[in-house]
Amino acid sequence: MNTENYSQTASFIWSVADLLRGHFKQSQYGRVILPFTLLRRLECVLAPNKQKVLEAAKQHQNKPDATRELLLLKESGHQFFNASPLSLATLSDTQTAEDLISYVQSFSKSAREIFEHFNFEEFVLKLAEADLLYQVTQQFGSKIDLSTDNISNYGMGLIFEELIRKFAESSNETAGEHFTPRDCVHAATSLLMTGQEEVLSPNSIITIYDPTAGTGGFLSESEEYIQSISDKVTVRLFGQELNPESYAICMADMMIKGQQVENIKLGNTLSSDQLAHEKFKYMLANPPFGVDWKASQRVVNDEHKVKGFDGRFGPGLPRVSDGSLLFLLHLVSKMRDKREGGSRIGIVLNGSPLFTGSAGSGESEIRRYLLQNDLVEAIVALPTDMFFNTGISTYIWILSNDKKPERKGKLQLIDGSEAFAKMRKSLGSKRKYLTEENINELVRLYGAMEETKNSKVFPNEAFGYRRITIERPLRLNFQASEERVARLDDEKTLQKLKVDDFNQLKQAIQRIEADTLFTNRDDFTNALNAELKASDVKLTAAQLKAVLNALSERDNDADVCTDKKGNAEADSGLRDYENVPLTEDIYEYFERDVKPHVPDAWIDESKRDEQDGDVGIVGFEIPFNRHFYVFEPPRPLEEIDADLKQCTDKIKQMIEELSA
């Protein structure tokens, strides 16, 4: 069955919403349809051994629950069972909501928990109250075949994702927060697993983790990929998911695959890591794009301050409006020691983590940590319009703490923005998809690691720079003119003076010749102090500074203002910053690129990096698009003029026809 057939099956299932209309809110459709779909899938999976389980249930009915459960699991051939003789197809119009609830309660413990996350009983009772229970039950039980012979686990994942998308649309939620399109999942998984054949040796145990597991797409795809390229490898899947419905679907998928469902956790990964002491070989994730982390802010801040690099967020914290880089740091903290084989990470991010934040910011410090520790192997740009809820540019980051020799100290950028096929029909914002050929080409570019039109390789330090502060001298003139004296009224420091003292201050200043323009601050200060002394006016240092501020103006022809040691003072209004590549000497750069334009400038050497103590603040950014920009010269003026003439001629012709 191809993708379009899965979409048709999902649309047929969603048509149950026609029965619900008028009795349920649109935002509730999914809360009925999703658990019924799951229920139908589970019973279809269990159907071949159903009779064996029923016989075993009767035979072992008096045994302790724990023993009985183990025996029934063995008969079912799966990680779950159902010991009820009922099914959706056999539930009749004479049976009640309690019968259906009893049927669900007859599942093994882990399967029962899935339906609890959907509040299934509550909606079953609502269906019964609306006299819809039998119709919905029969629609699923007799008209929808979700057996594994008809629909694979991969196909079932596509169906659930399509249902969630429809659910999100009907309830104004964000579908993309719960799952990643399978073509994107396949691309990230393929890139992550490239060159890993030696690791996937027979009888090895591989662990895979997704901290934003959604419906389990990444976990399922990665397991299937490994099984397709290896022999007798045991794959153990781990994950955590925040959304209860997505978590429930993920759990069901894991059960059907024979995975341990206790390895899938429910909760907020950032504030409550429920697999805190685990390390993993492979990790894949697509954290929500541009979602704030206010809900986790207190816990994350505390971990950053108290644990530092012993915790997950030692390198720094991004702005609260986007938590993408926190998930990346979380994954890095889960990497196994290099001596134990190390780890690899594939994570889908938007463009913000590449460049947001100047030198010294949390984002820049995180990039600095990743690159200076040589953790990033490659970043692959995907086409726009790849996701269901956004058309923005997205990127797959591949990280490793055990790089192959040819990749050490390097970062590869791959432009896959044009590698796509257009969809016949858009799904939300998704208008493009990656074909198998597209994915193979991205994998080939990654594996070859060569300089081409769409692949660039750089040393890590190429993305680093040192932000130096450029100062220029303060030059002021001073005058006791009527206009400048009036400015004294606006100085907050002087507003605290008593009225008489303030008036006395003004009178003392006004005794200075109003037409005299002082181009030297010391000369004016001496003249001012003489008048203040004569008038017995005493000012604090702050008040004197306020007076000088009111009576001064910037003047390029004035003398440089100096401190008590004779050093030039900096003019904050002329302050500038330069980003000097880490590969260059800042003083050589300054002499070559700054001094010729501003001869009186100097570097503020007091601004030093906290980590290395050198002048300037170190920053890292990855200006991806700049490295793939191709200049296209403008069209010749003759062509533009010809096009304009053609347009004006058409307009004239239309006007003449209308006037005729």
XYZ file of C-alpha atoms in Angstrom:
660
model
C 0.000 0.000 0.000
C 1.511 3.361 -0.973
C 1.347 6.633 0.947
C -1.767 7.804 -0.884
C -3.617 4.584 0.096
C -2.694 5.189 3.735
C -4.065 8.696 3.391
C -7.308 7.266 1.937
C -7.604 4.837 4.855
C -7.048 7.698 7.301
C -9.715 9.768 5.521
C -12.177 6.878 5.741
C -11.510 6.494 9.456
C -11.908 10.233 9.941
C -15.283 10.075 8.196
C -16.604 8.718 11.495
C -16.618 12.399 12.447
C -19.785 12.700 10.337
C -21.557 10.614 12.977
C -20.251 12.828 15.779
C -21.284 16.135 14.238
C -23.857 17.921 16.363
C -23.174 15.758 19.420
C -19.487 16.534 19.981
C -17.367 19.642 19.515
C -14.963 19.583 16.566
C -12.066 19.685 19.025
C -13.341 16.392 20.507
C -13.486 14.363 17.279
C -9.929 13.127 17.637
C -10.463 12.088 21.241
C -13.052 9.616 19.991
C -11.493 8.549 16.687
C -7.882 8.072 17.816
C -8.551 5.607 20.682
C -11.090 3.645 18.595
C -8.483 3.374 15.821
C -5.945 2.135 18.355
C -8.427 -0.329 19.783
C -9.190 -1.684 16.322
C -5.481 -1.973 15.488
C -4.724 -3.848 18.716
C -7.556 -6.328 18.286
C -6.573 -6.940 14.647
C -2.987 -7.648 15.723
C -4.208 -10.074 18.416
C -6.822 -11.792 16.222
C -4.711 -14.775 14.989
C -4.124 -16.051 18.546
C -7.356 -14.774 20.069
C -8.870 -18.233 20.645
C -5.687 -19.550 22.288
C -5.728 -16.638 24.728
C -9.407 -17.196 25.588
C -8.785 -20.875 26.274
C -5.733 -20.082 28.409
C -7.717 -17.426 30.305
C -10.367 -19.991 31.185
C -7.767 -22.590 32.119
C -5.755 -20.261 34.370
C -8.582 -18.133 35.792
C -7.861 -19.148 39.392
C -4.134 -18.465 39.286
C -2.576 -15.284 40.752
C -2.898 -12.240 38.462
C 0.866 -11.914 37.839
C 1.204 -15.602 36.879
C -1.945 -15.523 34.761
C -0.722 -12.427 32.888
C 2.585 -14.087 31.984
C 0.816 -17.193 30.709
C -1.608 -15.167 28.569
C 1.203 -13.037 27.154
C 2.932 -16.212 26.043
C -0.219 -17.428 24.248
C -0.831 -14.071 22.564
C 2.650 -13.973 21.030
C 2.859 -10.240 21.785
C 3.697 -7.883 24.624
C -0.046 -7.552 25.335
C -3.278 -9.575 25.228
C -7.027 -9.275 25.594
C -8.919 -11.927 27.546
C -12.457 -10.859 26.563
C -14.518 -12.862 24.032
C -15.874 -9.564 22.695
C -14.595 -7.502 19.774
C -15.766 -4.271 18.153
C -17.463 -6.291 15.426
C -19.354 -8.552 17.845
C -20.559 -5.830 20.200
C -24.290 -5.648 19.477
C -26.802 -2.856 19.724
C -28.138 -4.454 22.891
C -24.818 -4.180 24.714
C -24.000 -1.175 26.859
C -21.104 1.194 27.328
C -20.124 -0.922 30.330
C -19.617 -3.906 28.005
C -17.213 -1.945 25.802
C -15.398 -0.622 28.865
C -15.182 -4.173 30.194
C -13.701 -5.260 26.844
C -10.984 -2.592 27.149
C -10.371 -3.527 30.787
C -9.657 -7.093 29.624
C -6.415 -5.955 27.999
C -3.122 -6.542 29.780
C -1.950 -3.761 32.104
C 0.246 -1.787 29.685
C -2.465 -1.763 26.993
C -5.120 -0.614 29.484
C -2.926 2.345 30.422
C -2.947 3.523 26.804
C -6.700 4.066 26.879
C -6.475 5.821 30.230
C -4.366 8.550 28.578
C -7.238 9.135 26.137
C -9.851 9.279 28.936
C -11.554 6.626 26.831
C -14.223 5.645 29.333
C -15.473 9.224 29.547
C -16.003 9.427 25.781
C -17.577 5.965 25.580
C -20.192 7.115 28.087
C -20.774 10.291 26.060
C -21.265 8.203 22.897
C -23.798 6.031 24.715
C -25.623 9.099 25.997
C -25.823 10.454 22.421
C -27.053 7.032 21.209
C -24.021 6.754 18.912
C -22.032 3.976 20.582
C -23.287 1.121 18.433
C -22.881 3.035 15.148
C -19.292 4.089 15.925
C -18.378 0.634 17.209
C -19.725 -1.080 14.095
C -18.029 1.442 11.787
C -14.653 0.480 13.227
C -15.374 -3.196 13.833
C -16.843 -4.207 10.490
C -15.613 -1.698 7.903
C -11.979 -0.993 8.829
C -9.319 -3.699 8.432
C -6.206 -2.710 10.397
C -4.556 -6.135 10.474
C -0.808 -6.348 9.948
C -1.436 -8.312 6.732
C -3.285 -5.301 5.349
C -1.356 -2.439 6.963
C 2.274 -2.535 8.109
C 3.547 -0.818 11.230
C 5.037 1.848 8.970
C 1.668 2.352 7.277
C -0.110 2.462 10.621
C 2.263 5.228 11.678
C 1.316 7.218 8.572
C -2.377 6.704 9.296
C -2.057 7.879 12.903
C -0.083 10.920 11.787
C -2.715 11.826 9.209
C -5.451 11.427 11.844
C -3.538 13.621 14.289
C -3.086 16.252 11.581
C -6.825 16.275 10.949
C -7.453 16.357 14.697
C -5.089 19.323 15.081
C -6.772 21.180 12.234
C -10.215 20.649 13.750
C -9.084 21.853 17.179
C -6.674 24.627 16.130
C -3.699 22.790 17.589
C -0.230 22.402 16.107
C 0.070 19.045 14.400
C 3.808 19.377 13.816
C 4.476 19.330 17.553
C 3.373 15.710 17.722
C 5.070 14.070 14.747
C 7.596 14.499 11.965
C 6.797 13.682 8.314
C 8.101 10.211 7.511
C 10.242 11.381 4.584
C 12.102 13.710 6.939
C 12.388 10.921 9.518
C 13.790 8.603 6.849
C 16.331 11.226 5.740
C 17.569 11.931 9.277
C 17.765 8.223 10.102
C 19.622 7.402 6.884
C 22.172 10.158 7.517
C 22.649 9.100 11.131
C 23.207 5.449 10.239
C 25.524 6.066 7.284
C 28.791 4.191 7.794
C 27.526 2.334 10.862
C 27.549 -1.150 9.361
C 30.556 -2.199 11.480
C 28.767 -1.181 14.687
C 25.675 -3.190 13.805
C 27.385 -6.549 14.089
C 25.399 -9.763 14.756
C 24.188 -10.266 18.342
C 24.940 -6.659 19.313
C 22.480 -4.606 21.388
C 21.714 -1.121 20.065
C 19.908 1.601 22.032
C 17.960 4.427 20.367
C 16.443 7.411 22.171
C 14.056 10.235 21.258
C 13.364 12.878 23.969
C 10.421 14.280 21.990
C 9.066 10.930 20.851
C 5.670 12.077 19.530
C 3.892 9.068 18.042
C 7.184 7.157 17.806
C 8.068 7.871 14.171
C 11.796 8.280 14.699
C 11.996 5.245 16.957
C 10.094 3.025 14.534
C 11.974 4.204 11.451
C 15.395 3.809 13.035
C 14.593 0.289 14.229
C 13.324 -0.732 10.788
C 16.401 0.788 9.149
C 18.782 -1.096 11.429
C 16.952 -4.380 10.921
C 17.101 -3.873 7.138
C 20.892 -3.434 7.011
C 21.978 -5.797 9.789
C 21.486 -9.329 11.008
C 20.517 -10.544 14.480
C 20.819 -7.113 16.088
C 18.707 -6.381 19.156
C 17.297 -2.844 19.121
C 16.037 -1.297 22.356
C 13.943 1.846 22.001
C 13.659 4.627 24.585
C 11.727 7.879 24.557
C 9.827 10.542 26.421
C 6.779 12.474 25.239
C 4.806 15.372 26.705
C 1.465 15.009 24.888
C -0.711 12.215 26.392
C -2.412 11.202 23.124
C 0.872 11.023 21.208
C 2.421 9.131 24.113
C -0.424 6.604 24.059
C -0.007 5.996 20.308
C 3.748 5.633 20.748
C 3.204 3.100 23.535
C 0.841 1.088 21.337
C 3.389 1.089 18.508
C 6.107 -0.119 20.889
C 3.865 -2.906 22.214
C 3.066 -4.166 18.737
C 6.789 -4.155 17.898
C 7.580 -6.176 21.014
C 9.477 -3.313 22.661
C 9.446 -2.686 26.418
C 6.793 -0.012 26.905
C 8.255 0.965 30.276
C 11.125 2.550 28.315
C 8.694 5.149 26.928
C 8.005 7.880 29.494
C 5.328 10.546 29.786
C 6.383 14.025 30.850
C 8.375 17.173 30.106
C 11.913 16.172 29.105
C 13.446 19.538 30.020
C 12.044 19.819 33.515
C 11.762 16.112 34.368
C 14.191 13.806 32.614
C 12.771 10.376 33.448
C 15.728 8.542 31.900
C 18.261 10.667 33.741
C 20.942 8.030 34.223
C 20.723 6.423 30.789
C 23.200 6.826 27.915
C 22.408 5.828 24.331
C 24.230 4.819 21.164
C 21.882 6.595 18.766
C 19.572 9.533 19.344
C 17.032 11.150 17.031
C 14.712 14.074 17.696
C 12.580 16.777 16.179
C 11.869 19.182 19.062
C 9.070 21.706 18.477
C 10.242 24.720 16.456
C 10.424 28.054 18.254
C 8.464 26.936 21.311
C 9.277 28.730 24.563
C 10.458 26.904 27.684
C 8.856 29.148 30.313
C 7.136 26.165 31.911
C 10.551 24.608 32.589
C 12.472 27.826 33.229
C 12.924 27.510 36.986
C 14.124 23.898 36.851
C 16.408 24.509 33.863
C 17.929 27.656 35.391
C 18.571 25.843 38.670
C 20.253 22.927 36.899
C 22.415 25.332 34.886
C 23.521 27.316 37.945
C 23.911 24.500 40.468
C 25.194 21.594 38.373
C 26.992 23.495 35.621
C 28.765 21.071 33.299
C 27.846 18.190 35.602
C 24.263 18.744 34.446
C 22.710 18.995 31.007
C 22.878 22.740 30.440
C 26.412 23.736 31.474
C 27.457 25.494 28.223
C 24.666 28.093 28.419
C 20.950 28.801 28.092
C 19.190 30.135 24.991
C 16.531 32.832 25.163
C 13.268 31.661 26.718
C 11.385 32.090 23.437
C 13.076 29.084 21.773
C 14.104 25.900 23.570
C 15.503 23.989 20.567
C 19.108 24.179 21.739
C 18.128 22.924 25.200
C 16.952 19.680 23.622
C 20.230 19.477 21.722
C 22.208 19.912 24.960
C 19.975 17.314 26.599
C 20.902 14.827 23.876
C 24.611 15.639 24.141
C 24.426 14.864 27.876
C 23.154 11.376 26.952
C 26.191 10.517 24.831
C 28.129 7.444 25.834
C 31.811 7.749 26.608
C 34.000 7.564 23.529
C 35.823 4.610 25.107
C 32.512 2.732 25.112
C 31.915 3.390 21.421
C 30.549 6.925 21.680
C 27.186 8.116 20.374
C 25.572 9.697 17.344
C 22.765 12.250 17.255
C 20.410 13.324 14.489
C 18.210 16.309 15.314
C 15.897 18.428 13.157
C 16.049 22.158 13.937
C 14.915 25.378 12.306
C 17.392 28.056 11.212
C 17.489 29.940 14.508
C 20.074 27.722 16.306
C 22.551 28.371 13.479
C 23.006 32.063 14.093
C 20.698 33.562 16.751
C 22.576 35.313 19.572
C 25.709 37.454 19.471
C 29.074 36.661 21.073
C 28.673 35.765 24.733
C 24.956 34.924 24.437
C 23.609 31.557 25.521
C 23.074 30.421 21.934
C 26.594 31.418 20.887
C 28.114 29.705 23.916
C 26.242 26.500 23.099
C 27.534 26.560 19.508
C 30.996 27.292 20.878
C 30.845 24.268 23.156
C 29.642 21.972 20.370
C 32.243 23.112 17.839
C 35.225 23.467 20.168
C 34.514 19.944 21.426
C 34.288 18.760 17.805
C 30.812 17.265 18.197
C 29.095 18.409 14.975
C 29.748 16.335 11.854
C 27.309 17.829 9.370
C 24.330 20.128 8.933
C 21.947 19.418 6.063
C 19.507 22.035 4.777
C 16.105 20.600 3.852
C 13.623 22.145 1.404
C 11.049 24.588 2.736
C 7.396 23.473 3.036
C 8.420 20.083 4.414
C 6.344 20.151 7.596
C 2.610 20.096 8.206
C 2.430 23.262 10.305
C 5.151 25.521 8.905
C 6.912 26.339 5.656
C 10.154 27.579 7.245
C 13.657 26.343 6.462
C 14.748 23.330 8.497
C 18.055 21.553 9.000
C 19.217 18.114 10.092
C 22.222 18.254 12.439
C 24.385 15.132 12.691
C 26.575 14.961 15.816
C 29.136 12.432 17.012
C 31.667 12.247 19.841
C 33.661 9.590 17.995
C 34.328 11.083 14.565
C 36.199 9.191 11.901
C 39.731 10.557 11.262
C 38.779 12.372 8.052
C 36.022 14.286 9.854
C 37.961 15.324 12.951
C 38.026 19.087 13.451
C 35.681 19.655 10.518
C 32.051 20.539 9.849
C 30.301 19.671 6.596
C 27.432 21.803 5.283
C 25.095 20.222 2.724
C 22.522 22.223 0.774
C 19.561 19.949 0.106
C 17.067 22.785 -0.289
C 16.398 21.887 -3.926
C 16.209 18.124 -3.379
C 12.455 17.531 -3.376
C 9.381 16.528 -5.319
C 6.125 18.474 -5.227
C 3.103 16.830 -3.652
C -0.028 16.402 -5.737
C -2.084 17.684 -2.841
C -0.802 19.774 0.043
C -1.181 18.454 3.600
C -1.424 21.557 5.749
C 1.759 23.507 5.034
C 3.509 20.452 3.587
C 3.814 20.949 -0.177
C 7.071 19.096 -0.842
C 8.493 15.699 0.042
C 11.780 13.840 -0.236
C 11.843 10.936 -2.650
C 14.053 7.909 -2.098
C 16.376 9.334 -4.762
C 16.541 12.688 -2.945
C 17.468 10.985 0.317
C 20.069 8.790 -1.380
C 21.682 11.868 -2.902
C 21.907 13.605 0.495
C 23.420 10.460 1.990
C 25.901 10.226 -0.902
C 26.986 13.860 -0.429
C 27.405 13.258 3.285
C 29.347 10.049 2.822
C 31.650 11.486 0.142
C 32.477 14.588 2.238
C 33.787 16.432 -0.812
C 33.695 20.056 -1.934
C 30.897 20.388 -4.483
C 28.194 22.865 -5.421
C 25.992 21.463 -2.646
C 28.616 20.327 -0.131
C 31.159 22.487 1.715
C 33.656 21.380 4.363
C 35.159 23.805 6.890
C 37.452 23.607 9.906
C 35.436 24.172 13.096
C 37.261 27.401 13.910
C 36.005 28.914 10.638
C 32.689 29.546 12.398
C 34.267 31.320 15.363
C 35.039 34.995 15.768
C 36.224 37.382 18.412
C 34.000 40.401 19.027
C 36.221 43.370 19.833
C 35.047 46.744 21.071
C 36.289 49.702 19.036
C 36.414 53.006 20.900
C 36.944 56.538 19.642
C 37.844 59.579 21.741
C 35.264 61.844 23.292
C 35.483 65.393 21.903
C 33.221 68.052 23.414
C 32.800 71.793 23.323
C 31.210 73.756 26.195
C 29.249 76.958 26.357
C 27.162 78.782 28.969
C 24.633 79.984 26.380
C 20.995 80.592 27.284
C 19.912 77.473 25.316
C 22.383 75.162 27.079
C 21.734 76.599 30.540
C 18.033 75.807 29.994
C 18.994 72.140 29.642
C 19.916 72.067 33.333
C 16.193 71.779 34.097
C 16.134 68.326 32.435
C 18.990 66.833 34.427
C 17.456 64.435 36.980
C 20.444 64.660 39.318
C 20.053 68.451 39.558
C 16.300 68.233 40.089
C 16.995 67.009 43.612
C 18.568 70.385 44.562
C 16.564 72.882 46.575
C 15.049 75.653 44.471
C 17.319 78.333 45.946
C 20.438 76.214 45.461
C 19.457 75.456 41.872
C 18.859 79.125 41.089
C 22.192 80.034 42.679
C 23.888 77.401 40.492
C 22.326 78.878 37.367
C 23.410 82.400 38.296
C 27.003 81.257 38.846
C 27.074 79.576 35.407
C 25.520 82.596 33.711
C 28.479 84.715 34.841
C 30.602 82.806 32.331
C 30.682 84.657 29.010
C 27.749 83.215 27.027
C 29.387 83.713 23.634
C 32.627 81.989 24.558
C 32.931 78.469 23.094
C 35.348 76.269 25.029
C 36.907 73.426 23.004
C 38.809 72.010 25.970
C 36.927 70.399 28.852
C 39.606 71.177 31.456
C 39.580 74.872 30.508
C 35.818 75.062 30.853
C 35.828 73.066 34.106
C 38.373 75.486 35.600
C 36.239 78.486 34.550
C 33.119 76.837 35.955
C 34.766 75.911 39.279
C 36.010 79.486 39.702
C 32.454 80.848 39.388
C 31.031 78.168 41.673
C 33.641 78.915 44.305
C 32.979 82.643 44.068
C 29.274 81.979 44.575
C 29.919 79.455 47.359
C 28.081 76.761 45.361
C 29.204 73.235 46.203
C 28.388 70.290 43.939
C 28.925 66.573 44.272
C 30.836 64.756 41.531
C 27.554 63.479 40.086
C 26.024 66.950 40.057
C 29.108 68.445 38.397
C 28.928 65.712 35.762
C 25.264 66.594 35.127
C 26.172 70.288 34.651
C 28.933 69.421 32.166
C 26.546 67.110 30.319
C 23.944 69.870 29.915
C 26.444 72.476 28.727
C 28.353 70.285 26.255
C 27.950 69.173 22.657
C 29.978 66.771 20.524
C 32.516 68.562 18.342
C 34.999 66.832 16.041
C 37.242 69.878 16.187
C 37.355 70.030 19.990
C 40.199 68.671 22.099
C 40.039 65.067 23.298
C 38.584 64.681 26.782
C 41.008 62.889 29.099
C 40.870 61.306 32.552
C 43.090 62.212 35.518
C 45.880 60.022 34.149
C 45.791 61.795 30.811
C 44.185 58.861 28.958
C 41.631 59.608 26.274
C 38.026 58.985 27.292
C 35.825 56.917 24.991
C 32.745 58.351 23.339
C 29.970 55.784 23.880
C 28.055 57.302 20.986
C 30.887 56.408 18.591
C 31.480 52.932 20.045
C 31.498 50.159 17.479
C 32.154 46.428 17.339
C 34.081 44.245 14.941
C 33.832 40.480 14.549
C 37.320 39.195 13.832
C 37.620 35.583 12.580
C 39.363 33.348 15.098
C 41.838 32.485 12.380
C 43.091 36.122 12.305
C 45.140 38.228 14.701
C 42.890 40.974 16.069
C 45.641 43.618 16.000
C 46.555 42.891 12.396
C 42.864 43.018 11.510
C 42.491 46.315 13.381
C 45.443 47.939 11.619
C 44.264 46.730 8.210
C 40.483 47.131 8.320
C 39.754 49.740 11.001
C 42.604 52.209 11.408
C 42.600 53.476 7.806
C 38.975 54.590 8.258
C 39.143 55.889 11.855
C 42.780 56.769 12.695
C 41.982 57.863 16.273
C 40.257 54.559 17.215
C 41.587 51.964 19.652
C 40.620 48.507 20.955
C 39.125 48.374 24.435
C 41.366 45.718 25.950
C 39.366 45.554 29.174
C 36.647 43.594 27.337
C 37.983 40.046 27.598
C 36.570 36.576 27.068
C 35.639 34.742 30.262
C 37.011 31.396 29.086
C 40.379 32.182 27.516
C 40.985 35.616 29.049
C 42.083 37.135 25.732
C 40.897 40.475 24.357
C 37.423 40.344 22.816
C 34.431 38.072 23.389
C 34.457 34.783 21.481
C 31.346 33.938 19.477
C 30.274 31.188 17.105
C 27.672 31.271 14.359
C 27.014 29.158 11.272
C 25.937 31.445 8.394
C 24.704 28.520 6.311
C 23.132 30.374 3.388
C 26.126 32.659 2.915
C 28.283 29.694 1.936
C 25.897 28.621 -0.811
C 24.956 32.048 -2.136
C 25.446 32.386 -5.884
C 25.434 35.913 -7.289
C 23.009 36.386 -10.143
C 23.735 39.532 -12.159
C 20.722 41.727 -12.888
C 19.129 41.516 -16.312
C 20.409 43.983 -18.926
C 18.556 47.293 -18.930
C 17.592 46.720 -22.569
C 15.592 43.598 -21.601
C 13.879 45.392 -18.722
C 12.998 48.345 -20.988
C 11.605 45.974 -23.611
C 9.394 44.257 -21.005
C 8.148 47.601 -19.704
C 7.366 48.779 -23.248
C 5.452 45.577 -23.909
C 3.374 46.134 -20.771
C 2.637 49.787 -21.553
C 1.680 48.870 -25.135
C -0.823 46.311 -23.796
C -2.297 48.871 -21.405
C -2.633 51.431 -24.230
C -4.322 48.852 -26.427
C -6.798 47.956 -23.659
C -7.623 51.650 -23.084
C -8.190 52.201 -26.805
C -10.490 49.159 -26.985
C -12.507 50.401 -24.022
C -12.772 53.892 -25.509
C -13.891 52.633 -28.925
